[in-house]
Short mmCIF file of C-alpha atoms in Angstrom, two decimals:
data_model
loop_
_atom_site.label_atom_id
_atom_site.label_comp_id
_atom_site.label_asym_id
_atom_site.label_seq_id
_atom_site.Cartn_x
_atom_site.Cartn_y
_atom_site.Cartn_z
CA MET A 1 24.89 -67.09 61.09
CA ALA A 2 26.14 -64.62 58.45
CA VAL A 3 24.90 -61.38 57.09
CA LYS A 4 21.85 -61.30 55.01
CA ILE A 5 20.93 -58.40 52.82
CA LYS A 6 17.75 -57.68 51.89
CA LYS A 7 17.26 -54.76 49.40
CA ARG A 8 14.37 -52.50 48.74
CA GLU A 9 13.56 -49.28 47.19
CA VAL A 10 11.86 -46.44 48.84
CA GLY A 11 11.40 -43.38 46.17
CA GLU A 12 14.65 -42.87 45.08
CA ILE A 13 16.58 -44.02 48.11
CA THR A 14 17.89 -47.72 48.52
CA VAL A 15 17.01 -49.64 52.23
CA LEU A 16 19.48 -52.33 52.76
CA ASP A 17 18.06 -54.63 55.46
CA LEU A 18 20.40 -56.35 57.15
CA SER A 19 19.98 -59.13 59.57
CA GLY A 20 22.34 -61.88 61.67
CA LYS A 21 25.78 -61.02 62.40
CA ILE A 22 28.40 -58.72 60.56
CA MET A 23 31.96 -60.34 60.90
CA GLY A 24 33.73 -60.11 57.67
CA GLY A 25 34.96 -63.32 55.55
CA ASP A 26 32.21 -64.06 53.27
CA ASP A 27 30.33 -61.32 54.36
CA PHE A 28 32.89 -58.92 53.27
CA ASP A 29 32.39 -60.30 49.26
CA LEU A 30 28.52 -60.12 50.16
CA PHE A 31 28.25 -56.40 51.64
CA ASN A 32 31.19 -54.99 49.26
CA ASN A 33 29.26 -56.19 46.14
CA ALA A 34 26.08 -55.13 47.00
CA ILE A 35 27.33 -51.50 47.53
CA LYS A 36 29.21 -51.91 44.24
CA ASP A 37 26.33 -52.96 42.75
CA LEU A 38 24.08 -50.29 44.07
CA VAL A 39 27.10 -47.51 43.17
CA ASN A 40 27.02 -48.84 39.49
CA ASP A 41 23.49 -48.58 39.11
CA GLY A 42 23.44 -44.79 40.45
CA HIS A 43 21.88 -45.57 43.77
CA VAL A 44 24.12 -43.44 46.19
CA ASP A 45 21.90 -42.60 48.66
CA ILE A 46 21.52 -45.39 51.06
CA VAL A 47 19.70 -46.46 54.21
CA LEU A 48 21.42 -49.35 56.21
CA ASN A 49 18.54 -50.93 58.60
CA LEU A 50 20.33 -52.70 61.41
CA LYS A 51 17.08 -53.52 63.22
CA SER A 52 18.40 -57.81 63.06
CA VAL A 53 21.91 -57.34 63.21
CA LYS A 54 22.97 -59.37 66.38
CA TRP A 55 26.40 -58.51 66.52
CA ILE A 56 28.87 -56.69 64.41
CA ASN A 57 32.89 -57.16 65.02
CA SER A 58 35.62 -54.71 64.07
CA THR A 59 35.72 -56.15 60.37
CA GLY A 60 32.12 -55.38 59.90
CA LEU A 61 32.76 -52.13 61.23
CA GLY A 62 35.38 -51.89 58.48
CA LEU A 63 33.20 -53.04 55.84
CA MET A 64 30.25 -50.12 57.07
CA VAL A 65 33.22 -47.69 57.01
CA SER A 66 34.09 -48.97 53.38
CA ALA A 67 30.53 -48.49 52.00
CA TYR A 68 30.52 -44.97 53.68
CA THR A 69 33.44 -43.94 51.61
CA SER A 70 32.43 -45.37 48.43
CA LEU A 71 29.28 -43.84 48.21
CA VAL A 72 30.65 -40.51 49.62
CA LYS A 73 33.07 -40.49 46.87
CA GLN A 74 30.14 -40.51 44.56
CA GLY A 75 28.46 -38.06 45.86
CA GLY A 76 25.84 -40.12 47.86
CA ARG A 77 25.25 -40.47 51.59
CA MET A 78 24.36 -43.47 53.94
CA LYS A 79 22.40 -43.05 57.03
CA VAL A 80 22.14 -45.91 59.42
CA CYS A 81 18.60 -46.69 61.19
CA GLU A 82 17.21 -48.79 64.09
CA VAL A 83 20.08 -49.92 65.82
CA SER A 84 20.36 -51.98 69.06
CA GLU A 85 21.65 -50.52 72.02
CA ARG A 86 24.53 -53.21 71.73
CA ILE A 87 25.11 -51.83 68.20
CA ASP A 88 24.91 -48.37 69.71
CA ASN A 89 27.21 -49.00 72.25
CA ILE A 90 29.92 -50.01 69.74
CA LEU A 91 29.72 -47.14 67.55
CA HIS A 92 29.77 -45.35 70.40
CA VAL A 93 33.17 -46.94 71.67
CA THR A 94 34.76 -46.68 68.38
CA GLN A 95 33.34 -43.10 68.01
CA LEU A 96 32.01 -44.20 64.69
CA GLU A 97 28.99 -42.55 65.45
CA LEU A 98 31.08 -39.20 64.73
CA ILE A 99 31.04 -40.90 61.24
CA PHE A 100 27.59 -42.54 60.85
CA GLU A 101 24.53 -40.73 61.28
CA THR A 102 22.15 -43.18 63.07
CA PHE A 103 18.40 -42.58 63.52
CA ASP A 104 15.94 -44.39 65.99
CA LYS A 105 12.96 -44.90 63.23
CA GLU A 106 13.65 -45.69 59.53
CA ALA A 107 10.95 -42.94 58.12
CA ASP A 108 13.58 -40.48 60.15
CA ALA A 109 16.63 -41.54 58.12
CA LEU A 110 14.71 -41.66 54.72
CA ALA A 111 13.48 -38.21 55.65
CA SER A 112 16.96 -36.82 56.23
CA LEU A 113 17.92 -38.10 52.74
CA VAL A 114 14.84 -36.10 50.98
CA GLU A 115 15.99 -33.20 52.74
#
């Protein structure tokens, strides 16, 4: 199952609920276009909720890094929340936990962007 993206607004912050597997291929265009559209619309503070993501491969991690870079270049921030133990281990092994600030709860990720 390819990644599915559901967008919602919480105040001034956009939450992207991702589900399925983030594997690249068609996911690249879908995810990349979602981020581009948000940036073009001035939404640069984003929370990625990975609660329903079952797996992410190296290409998927590259998508997340690309999104993070695009947002930071526009003065934005990206937080990641509700990461499964499996995905958390991947972020740890790849040391991407040093780039992505992760939160157990979405509310905490949102609060970090309001401060």
